[in-house]
Amino acid sequence: SWIAPDGCRDLICHQAPSAPPRWFVSDLDDHARTVVLAAGHTAAGWRLRPGTAIETDALLASLRGCEPDADVVQARLADFASVPAAVAEAIAALTDAGGSTGEASSTHRVTAAAADLGVAPRTLRRLLLSATGRPPSFWLMLVRARRAGRALAGAASLAAVAHAHGYADQ
């Protein structure tokens, strides 16, 4: 499977034949990657919202030996994962400021998002770096890519979609 960066981390259960389930939390992807499962192996995953803070060691310890049961996993995620309100607000502000075209610079959009939040752009950057390990520019890039991806489902040509979303080529 081809995995595109989407700003989310995932809780994944990998099961090999005749082996106990192996649980892990994915990294936040910066680039697309390909995941290949060997024959007979299965994987189940739970997508976490962008900016989710995870008590990874405690979460994985609580799932050790568990089968991938949705009710159990949701309960454990409620105990060990959450999105801090300030981070959710920051990402939402960047999404709103992201625009669909390249008409405004990344710096301008970060400044606009920070103003909407009532903080300085530097404060917004520090918040996102400390909470997610990624700067505001990363989140703006994802906003642009997601909007362009949604536009691909329409009737517009690849060149038109690329131009409308500020990409140099299709």
Coordinates of N, CA, C and O in Angstrom, one line a residue:
S1 N 0.8 -1.2 0.0 CA 0.0 0.0 0.0 C 0.9 1.2 0.0 O 1.9 1.3 0.7
W2 N 0.4 2.2 -0.7 CA 1.1 3.5 -0.8 C 0.5 4.4 0.3 O -0.7 4.5 0.4
I3 N 1.4 5.0 1.2 CA 0.9 5.8 2.3 C 1.4 7.2 2.0 O 2.6 7.5 2.0
A4 N 0.5 8.1 1.9 CA 0.8 9.6 1.8 C 0.8 10.2 3.1 O 0.1 9.9 4.0
P5 N 1.7 11.2 3.3 CA 1.7 11.9 4.6 C 0.4 12.7 4.7 O 0.0 13.4 3.8
D6 N -0.2 12.6 5.9 CA -1.5 13.2 6.1 C -1.6 14.0 7.5 O -2.6 14.4 7.8
G7 N -0.5 14.0 8.2 CA -0.5 14.8 9.4 C -1.0 13.9 10.6 O -1.1 14.4 11.7
C8 N -1.2 12.6 10.3 CA -1.7 11.8 11.4 C -0.7 10.7 11.7 O 0.0 10.2 10.9
R9 N -0.7 10.3 13.0 CA 0.0 9.1 13.4 C -1.1 8.0 13.5 O -2.3 8.3 13.7
D10 N -0.6 6.7 13.4 CA -1.6 5.6 13.5 C -1.1 4.6 14.6 O 0.0 4.4 14.8
L11 N -2.1 4.0 15.2 CA -1.9 2.9 16.1 C -2.1 1.7 15.2 O -3.2 1.5 14.6
I12 N -1.1 0.8 15.1 CA -1.2 -0.3 14.2 C -1.0 -1.6 14.9 O -0.1 -1.7 15.8
C13 N -1.7 -2.6 14.6 CA -1.5 -4.0 15.1 C -1.1 -4.9 13.9 O -1.9 -5.0 13.0
H14 N 0.1 -5.4 14.0 CA 0.6 -6.3 12.9 C 0.5 -7.7 13.4 O 0.9 -8.0 14.5
Q15 N -0.1 -8.6 12.6 CA -0.3 -10.0 13.0 C 0.4 -10.9 12.0 O 0.0 -10.9 10.8
A16 N 1.3 -11.7 12.4 CA 2.0 -12.7 11.6 C 1.3 -14.0 11.9 O 0.9 -14.2 13.1
P17 N 1.3 -15.0 11.0 CA 0.7 -16.3 11.3 C 1.4 -16.9 12.5 O 2.6 -16.9 12.6
S18 N 0.6 -17.5 13.4 CA 1.1 -18.2 14.6 C 2.0 -17.3 15.5 O 2.9 -17.8 16.1
A19 N 1.8 -16.0 15.5 CA 2.6 -15.1 16.4 C 1.6 -14.2 17.1 O 0.5 -13.9 16.6
P20 N 2.0 -13.7 18.3 CA 1.1 -12.8 19.0 C 1.1 -11.5 18.2 O 2.0 -11.1 17.5
P21 N 0.0 -10.7 18.4 CA -0.1 -9.4 17.8 C 1.0 -8.5 18.2 O 1.5 -8.5 19.4
R22 N 1.5 -7.7 17.3 CA 2.6 -6.7 17.6 C 2.0 -5.3 17.4 O 1.6 -5.0 16.2
W23 N 1.9 -4.5 18.4 CA 1.4 -3.2 18.4 C 2.5 -2.2 18.2 O 3.5 -2.3 18.9
F24 N 2.2 -1.1 17.5 CA 3.2 0.0 17.4 C 2.4 1.3 17.0 O 1.3 1.2 16.4
V25 N 3.1 2.4 17.3 CA 2.5 3.7 16.8 C 3.4 4.2 15.7 O 4.7 4.3 15.9
S26 N 2.9 4.6 14.6 CA 3.6 5.0 13.5 C 4.2 6.4 13.7 O 3.7 7.2 14.6
D27 N 5.3 6.7 13.0 CA 5.8 8.1 13.0 C 4.9 9.0 12.2 O 4.1 8.6 11.4
L28 N 5.2 10.3 12.4 CA 4.5 11.3 11.5 C 5.3 11.4 10.2 O 6.5 11.7 10.3
D29 N 4.7 11.0 9.1 CA 5.4 10.9 7.9 C 5.7 12.3 7.3 O 4.8 13.1 7.2
D30 N 6.9 12.4 6.7 CA 7.2 13.6 6.0 C 7.1 13.4 4.5 O 7.0 14.3 3.7
H31 N 7.2 12.1 4.1 CA 7.2 11.7 2.7 C 6.4 10.5 2.5 O 6.2 9.7 3.4
A32 N 5.9 10.3 1.3 CA 5.1 9.1 1.0 C 6.0 7.9 1.1 O 7.2 8.0 0.9
R33 N 5.4 6.8 1.5 CA 6.1 5.5 1.6 C 5.3 4.4 1.2 O 4.0 4.5 1.1
T34 N 5.9 3.2 0.9 CA 5.2 2.0 0.6 C 5.3 1.0 1.7 O 6.4 0.8 2.2
V35 N 4.2 0.4 2.0 CA 4.2 -0.7 3.1 C 3.8 -2.0 2.4 O 2.8 -2.0 1.6
V36 N 4.6 -3.0 2.6 CA 4.4 -4.3 2.1 C 4.2 -5.3 3.2 O 5.0 -5.4 4.1
L37 N 3.1 -6.1 3.1 CA 2.9 -7.2 4.1 C 3.2 -8.5 3.4 O 2.8 -8.7 2.3
A38 N 3.9 -9.4 4.1 CA 4.1 -10.7 3.6 C 2.8 -11.5 3.6 O 1.9 -11.2 4.3
A39 N 2.8 -12.5 2.7 CA 1.6 -13.4 2.6 C 1.2 -13.9 4.0 O 2.0 -14.4 4.7
G40 N -0.1 -13.9 4.3 CA -0.6 -14.4 5.5 C -0.6 -13.4 6.7 O -1.2 -13.6 7.7
H41 N 0.2 -12.3 6.5 CA 0.2 -11.3 7.6 C -1.0 -10.3 7.4 O -1.4 -10.1 6.3
T42 N -1.4 -9.8 8.5 CA -2.5 -8.8 8.5 C -2.1 -7.6 9.3 O -1.3 -7.7 10.2
A43 N -2.8 -6.5 9.1 CA -2.6 -5.3 9.9 C -4.0 -4.6 10.1 O -4.8 -4.6 9.2
A44 N -4.1 -4.1 11.2 CA -5.3 -3.3 11.6 C -4.8 -2.0 12.1 O -3.8 -2.0 12.8
G45 N -5.4 -0.9 11.8 CA -4.9 0.4 12.2 C -6.0 1.4 12.6 O -7.2 1.3 12.2
W46 N -5.7 2.3 13.5 CA -6.5 3.3 14.0 C -5.8 4.6 13.7 O -4.7 4.9 14.3
R47 N -6.4 5.5 12.9 CA -5.9 6.8 12.6 C -6.1 7.7 13.7 O -7.2 7.8 14.2
L48 N -5.1 8.4 14.2 CA -5.2 9.4 15.3 C -5.3 10.8 14.7 O -4.7 11.0 13.6
R49 N -6.0 11.7 15.3 CA -6.1 13.1 14.7 C -4.8 13.8 14.7 O -3.9 13.5 15.5
P50 N -4.6 14.7 13.8 CA -3.4 15.5 13.8 C -3.1 16.2 15.1 O -4.1 16.7 15.7
G51 N -1.9 16.1 15.6 CA -1.5 16.8 16.8 C -1.8 15.9 18.1 O -1.7 16.4 19.2
T52 N -2.2 14.7 17.9 CA -2.5 13.8 19.1 C -1.3 13.6 19.9 O -0.2 13.2 19.4
A53 N -1.4 13.8 21.2 CA -0.3 13.5 22.2 C -0.6 12.1 22.7 O -1.7 11.8 23.1
I54 N 0.4 11.3 22.6 CA 0.2 9.9 22.9 C 1.2 9.5 24.0 O 2.4 9.7 23.9
E55 N 0.7 8.8 25.1 CA 1.5 8.2 26.1 C 1.9 6.8 25.5 O 1.3 5.8 25.8
T56 N 2.8 6.8 24.6 CA 3.1 5.6 23.7 C 3.4 4.4 24.6 O 2.9 3.3 24.3
D57 N 4.4 4.5 25.5 CA 4.8 3.3 26.3 C 3.6 2.7 27.1 O 3.4 1.5 27.1
A58 N 2.8 3.6 27.7 CA 1.7 3.1 28.5 C 0.6 2.5 27.6 O 0.0 1.5 27.9
L59 N 0.3 3.1 26.4 CA -0.6 2.6 25.5 C -0.2 1.3 25.0 O -1.0 0.3 25.0
L60 N 1.0 1.1 24.5 CA 1.5 -0.2 24.0 C 1.5 -1.2 25.1 O 1.2 -2.4 24.8
A61 N 1.9 -0.9 26.3 CA 1.9 -1.8 27.4 C 0.5 -2.3 27.7 O 0.2 -3.5 27.9
S62 N -0.5 -1.4 27.6 CA -1.9 -1.8 27.9 C -2.5 -2.7 26.8 O -3.4 -3.4 27.0
L63 N -1.9 -2.7 25.6 CA -2.4 -3.5 24.5 C -1.6 -4.8 24.2 O -2.0 -5.6 23.4
R64 N -0.5 -4.9 25.0 CA 0.4 -6.1 24.8 C -0.4 -7.4 24.9 O -1.2 -7.6 25.9
G65 N -0.4 -8.2 23.9 CA -1.1 -9.5 23.9 C -2.6 -9.4 23.5 O -3.2 -10.4 23.3
C66 N -3.1 -8.2 23.3 CA -4.5 -8.0 22.9 C -4.7 -8.2 21.5 O -3.9 -7.8 20.6
E67 N -5.8 -8.8 21.1 CA -6.3 -8.8 19.7 C -6.8 -7.4 19.3 O -7.2 -6.7 20.2
P68 N -6.8 -7.1 18.0 CA -7.3 -5.8 17.6 C -8.8 -5.7 17.7 O -9.5 -5.7 16.7
D69 N -9.3 -5.5 18.9 CA -10.8 -5.3 19.1 C -11.1 -3.8 19.2 O -10.5 -3.1 20.0
A70 N -12.0 -3.4 18.3 CA -12.2 -1.9 18.2 C -12.7 -1.3 19.5 O -12.2 -0.2 19.9
D71 N -13.5 -2.0 20.3 CA -14.0 -1.4 21.6 C -12.8 -1.3 22.6 O -12.7 -0.3 23.3
V72 N -12.0 -2.3 22.6 CA -10.8 -2.3 23.6 C -9.9 -1.2 23.1 O -9.4 -0.4 24.0
V73 N -9.6 -1.1 21.9 CA -8.6 -0.1 21.4 C -9.2 1.3 21.6 O -8.4 2.2 22.1
Q74 N -10.4 1.6 21.3 CA -11.0 2.9 21.6 C -10.9 3.3 23.1 O -10.6 4.4 23.4
A75 N -11.2 2.3 23.9 CA -11.1 2.6 25.4 C -9.6 3.0 25.8 O -9.4 3.9 26.5
R76 N -8.7 2.2 25.2 CA -7.3 2.5 25.5 C -6.8 3.8 25.0 O -6.0 4.5 25.6
L77 N -7.3 4.1 23.8 CA -6.9 5.4 23.2 C -7.5 6.6 24.0 O -6.8 7.6 24.2
A78 N -8.7 6.4 24.5 CA -9.3 7.4 25.4 C -8.4 7.6 26.6 O -8.3 8.7 27.1
D79 N -7.8 6.6 27.1 CA -7.0 6.6 28.3 C -5.6 7.2 28.0 O -5.0 7.9 28.9
F80 N -5.0 7.0 26.9 CA -3.6 7.3 26.6 C -3.3 8.2 25.5 O -2.2 8.4 25.1
A81 N -4.3 8.8 24.8 CA -4.1 9.7 23.7 C -5.2 10.8 23.6 O -6.3 10.5 23.9
S82 N -4.7 12.0 23.4 CA -5.7 13.1 23.3 C -5.0 14.2 22.5 O -3.8 14.3 22.4
V83 N -5.8 15.1 22.0 CA -5.3 16.3 21.2 C -5.4 17.5 22.2 O -6.5 17.8 22.5
P84 N -4.3 18.0 22.6 CA -4.4 19.2 23.4 C -5.2 20.3 22.7 O -5.0 20.5 21.5
A85 N -6.0 21.0 23.4 CA -6.9 22.0 22.8 C -6.1 23.1 22.1 O -6.5 23.5 21.0
A86 N -5.0 23.5 22.6 CA -4.2 24.6 22.0 C -3.6 24.1 20.6 O -3.6 24.8 19.7
V87 N -3.2 22.8 20.6 CA -2.7 22.2 19.3 C -3.8 22.1 18.3 O -3.6 22.4 17.1
A88 N -5.0 21.6 18.7 CA -6.1 21.5 17.8 C -6.5 22.8 17.2 O -6.8 23.0 16.0
E89 N -6.5 23.9 18.1 CA -6.9 25.2 17.6 C -5.8 25.7 16.7 O -6.1 26.4 15.7
A90 N -4.5 25.5 16.9 CA -3.5 26.0 16.1 C -3.6 25.3 14.7 O -3.4 26.0 13.7
I91 N -3.8 24.0 14.6 CA -3.9 23.3 13.4 C -5.1 23.8 12.6 O -5.1 24.0 11.4
A92 N -6.2 24.0 13.3 CA -7.5 24.5 12.7 C -7.2 25.9 12.1 O -7.7 26.2 11.0
A93 N -6.5 26.7 12.9 CA -6.2 28.1 12.4 C -5.4 28.1 11.1 O -5.6 28.8 10.2
L94 N -4.4 27.2 11.1 CA -3.6 27.0 9.9 C -4.4 26.5 8.7 O -4.2 26.9 7.6
T95 N -5.3 25.6 9.0 CA -6.2 25.0 7.9 C -7.0 26.2 7.4 O -7.2 26.3 6.1
D96 N -7.6 27.0 8.2 CA -8.4 28.1 7.8 C -7.6 29.1 7.0 O -8.0 29.7 6.0
A97 N -6.3 29.3 7.4 CA -5.4 30.3 6.8 C -4.7 29.8 5.5 O -4.1 30.5 4.8
G98 N -4.9 28.4 5.3 CA -4.1 27.8 4.3 C -4.4 28.2 2.9 O -3.6 28.2 2.0
G99 N -5.7 28.6 2.6 CA -6.0 29.0 1.3 C -5.9 27.9 0.3 O -5.3 26.8 0.6
S100 N -6.4 28.0 -0.9 CA -6.3 27.0 -1.9 C -5.3 27.3 -2.9 O -5.0 26.4 -3.8
T101 N -4.8 28.5 -3.0 CA -3.8 28.8 -4.0 C -2.6 29.4 -3.4 O -2.5 29.6 -2.2
G102 N -1.6 29.7 -4.2 CA -0.4 30.2 -3.8 C -0.4 31.7 -3.7 O 0.7 32.4 -3.7
E103 N -1.6 32.4 -3.5 CA -1.6 33.8 -3.5 C -1.0 34.5 -2.3 O -0.5 35.6 -2.4
A104 N -0.9 33.8 -1.3 CA -0.2 34.4 -0.1 C 0.9 33.5 0.3 O 0.9 32.2 0.2
S105 N 2.0 34.1 0.8 CA 3.2 33.3 1.2 C 2.9 32.5 2.5 O 1.9 32.8 3.2
S106 N 3.7 31.5 2.7 CA 3.6 30.7 3.9 C 3.7 31.6 5.1 O 3.0 31.4 6.1
T107 N 4.6 32.5 5.1 CA 4.9 33.4 6.2 C 3.6 34.2 6.5 O 3.2 34.4 7.7
H108 N 2.9 34.7 5.4 CA 1.7 35.5 5.6 C 0.6 34.6 6.2 O -0.1 35.1 7.1
R109 N 0.5 33.4 5.8 CA -0.5 32.5 6.3 C -0.3 32.1 7.8 O -1.2 32.0 8.6
V110 N 1.0 31.9 8.1 CA 1.3 31.7 9.5 C 1.0 32.9 10.4 O 0.4 32.8 11.5
T111 N 1.3 34.1 9.9 CA 1.0 35.3 10.6 C -0.5 35.5 10.8 O -0.9 35.9 11.9
A112 N -1.2 35.2 9.7 CA -2.7 35.3 9.8 C -3.3 34.3 10.8 O -4.1 34.7 11.6
A113 N -2.8 33.1 10.8 CA -3.2 32.1 11.8 C -2.9 32.5 13.2 O -3.7 32.4 14.1
A114 N -1.7 33.0 13.4 CA -1.3 33.4 14.7 C -2.2 34.5 15.2 O -2.6 34.6 16.4
A115 N -2.4 35.5 14.3 CA -3.3 36.6 14.7 C -4.7 36.1 15.1 O -5.3 36.6 16.1
D116 N -5.2 35.2 14.4 CA -6.5 34.6 14.7 C -6.5 33.9 16.1 O -7.5 33.9 16.8
L117 N -5.4 33.4 16.5 CA -5.2 32.7 17.8 C -4.9 33.7 18.9 O -4.9 33.3 20.0
G118 N -4.5 34.9 18.5 CA -4.1 35.9 19.5 C -2.7 35.7 20.0 O -2.4 36.1 21.2
V119 N -1.8 35.1 19.2 CA -0.5 34.9 19.7 C 0.5 35.4 18.6 O 0.1 35.6 17.4
A120 N 1.8 35.4 18.9 CA 2.8 35.8 17.9 C 3.1 34.6 17.1 O 3.0 33.5 17.5
P121 N 3.5 34.9 15.8 CA 3.9 33.7 14.9 C 5.0 32.8 15.6 O 4.9 31.6 15.4
R122 N 5.9 33.4 16.3 CA 6.9 32.6 17.0 C 6.3 31.7 18.0 O 6.8 30.6 18.2
T123 N 5.3 32.2 18.7 CA 4.7 31.4 19.7 C 3.9 30.2 19.1 O 4.0 29.1 19.6
L124 N 3.3 30.5 18.0 CA 2.6 29.4 17.2 C 3.6 28.4 16.8 O 3.4 27.2 16.9
R125 N 4.8 28.8 16.2 CA 5.8 27.9 15.8 C 6.3 27.0 17.0 O 6.5 25.8 16.8
R126 N 6.6 27.7 18.1 CA 7.1 26.9 19.2 C 6.1 25.9 19.7 O 6.4 24.8 20.1
L127 N 4.8 26.3 19.8 CA 3.8 25.3 20.2 C 3.7 24.1 19.3 O 3.7 23.0 19.8
L128 N 3.7 24.3 18.0 CA 3.6 23.2 17.1 C 4.9 22.4 17.1 O 4.8 21.1 17.0
L129 N 6.0 23.0 17.1 CA 7.3 22.2 17.2 C 7.3 21.4 18.4 O 7.7 20.2 18.3
S130 N 6.9 21.9 19.5 CA 7.0 21.1 20.8 C 6.0 20.0 20.8 O 6.2 18.9 21.3
A131 N 4.8 20.3 20.3 CA 3.7 19.3 20.4 C 3.8 18.2 19.3 O 3.4 17.1 19.5
T132 N 4.2 18.6 18.1 CA 4.1 17.7 17.0 C 5.5 17.4 16.3 O 5.6 16.5 15.5
G133 N 6.5 18.2 16.7 CA 7.8 18.0 16.0 C 7.9 18.6 14.6 O 8.8 18.4 13.9
R134 N 6.8 19.3 14.2 CA 6.8 19.9 12.9 C 6.4 21.4 13.0 O 5.5 21.8 13.8
P135 N 7.0 22.2 12.1 CA 6.7 23.6 12.1 C 5.4 23.9 11.4 O 4.8 23.1 10.7
P136 N 4.9 25.1 11.5 CA 3.6 25.5 10.8 C 3.7 25.2 9.3 O 2.7 24.9 8.7
S137 N 4.8 25.4 8.7 CA 5.0 25.2 7.2 C 4.6 23.8 6.9 O 4.0 23.5 5.8
F138 N 4.9 22.8 7.7 CA 4.5 21.4 7.4 C 3.0 21.3 7.4 O 2.5 20.7 6.5
W139 N 2.3 21.9 8.3 CA 0.9 21.8 8.4 C 0.2 22.5 7.2 O -0.8 22.1 6.7
L140 N 0.8 23.7 6.8 CA 0.3 24.4 5.6 C 0.5 23.6 4.4 O -0.4 23.5 3.5
M141 N 1.6 22.9 4.2 CA 1.9 22.0 3.1 C 0.8 20.9 3.0 O 0.3 20.6 1.9
L142 N 0.5 20.3 4.2 CA -0.6 19.3 4.2 C -1.9 19.8 3.8 O -2.7 19.2 3.0
V143 N -2.2 21.0 4.2 CA -3.5 21.7 3.9 C -3.6 21.8 2.4 O -4.6 21.4 1.7
R144 N -2.5 22.3 1.8 CA -2.5 22.5 0.3 C -2.6 21.2 -0.4 O -3.4 21.1 -1.4
A145 N -1.9 20.2 0.0 CA -1.9 18.9 -0.7 C -3.2 18.2 -0.6 O -3.7 17.6 -1.5
R146 N -3.9 18.3 0.6 CA -5.2 17.7 0.8 C -6.2 18.4 -0.1 O -7.1 17.7 -0.7
R147 N -6.2 19.7 -0.2 CA -7.1 20.4 -1.0 C -6.9 20.1 -2.5 O -7.9 19.9 -3.2
A148 N -5.7 20.0 -2.9 CA -5.4 19.6 -4.3 C -5.9 18.2 -4.5 O -6.4 17.9 -5.6
G149 N -5.6 17.3 -3.6 CA -6.1 15.9 -3.7 C -7.6 15.8 -3.9 O -8.1 15.0 -4.7
R150 N -8.3 16.6 -3.1 CA -9.8 16.6 -3.2 C -10.2 17.1 -4.5 O -11.2 16.6 -5.1
A151 N -9.5 18.1 -5.1 CA -9.9 18.7 -6.4 C -9.6 17.7 -7.5 O -10.3 17.8 -8.5
L152 N -8.7 16.8 -7.3 CA -8.5 15.8 -8.4 C -9.7 14.9 -8.7 O -9.8 14.4 -9.8
A153 N -10.6 14.8 -7.8 CA -11.8 14.1 -8.0 C -12.8 14.8 -8.9 O -13.7 14.1 -9.5
G154 N -12.6 16.1 -9.2 CA -13.4 16.8 -10.1 C -13.1 16.6 -11.5 O -12.3 15.8 -11.9
A155 N -13.7 17.5 -12.4 CA -13.5 17.4 -13.8 C -12.3 18.2 -14.3 O -11.9 18.0 -15.5
A156 N -11.6 19.0 -13.5 CA -10.5 19.8 -13.9 C -9.3 19.0 -14.3 O -9.1 17.9 -13.8
S157 N -8.6 19.5 -15.3 CA -7.3 18.8 -15.7 C -6.3 18.8 -14.6 O -6.4 19.6 -13.7
L158 N -5.3 17.9 -14.7 CA -4.2 17.9 -13.7 C -3.5 19.3 -13.7 O -3.2 19.8 -12.6
A159 N -3.3 19.8 -14.9 CA -2.6 21.1 -14.9 C -3.4 22.2 -14.2 O -2.9 23.1 -13.5
A160 N -4.7 22.2 -14.4 CA -5.6 23.2 -13.8 C -5.6 23.1 -12.3 O -5.6 24.1 -11.6
V161 N -5.7 21.8 -11.8 CA -5.6 21.6 -10.3 C -4.3 22.1 -9.8 O -4.3 22.7 -8.8
A162 N -3.2 21.7 -10.4 CA -1.9 22.1 -10.0 C -1.8 23.6 -9.9 O -1.4 24.2 -8.9
H163 N -2.2 24.3 -11.0 CA -2.2 25.8 -11.0 C -3.1 26.4 -9.9 O -2.6 27.3 -9.2
A164 N -4.2 25.9 -9.7 CA -5.2 26.4 -8.8 C -4.7 26.3 -7.3 O -5.1 27.0 -6.5
H165 N -3.8 25.3 -7.1 CA -3.3 25.1 -5.7 C -1.9 25.5 -5.5 O -1.2 25.1 -4.5
G166 N -1.4 26.3 -6.5 CA 0.0 26.8 -6.3 C 1.1 25.9 -6.6 O 2.3 26.2 -6.2
Y167 N 0.9 24.8 -7.3 CA 2.0 23.9 -7.7 C 2.6 24.4 -9.0 O 1.9 24.8 -9.9
A168 N 3.9 24.2 -9.2 CA 4.6 24.7 -10.4 C 4.2 23.8 -11.6 O 4.3 24.3 -12.8
D169 N 4.0 22.5 -11.4 CA 3.6 21.6 -12.5 C 2.7 20.5 -12.0 O 2.5 20.4 -10.8
Q170 N 2.1 19.8 -12.9 CA 1.2 18.8 -12.5 C 1.9 17.5 -12.0 O 1.3 16.7 -11.3

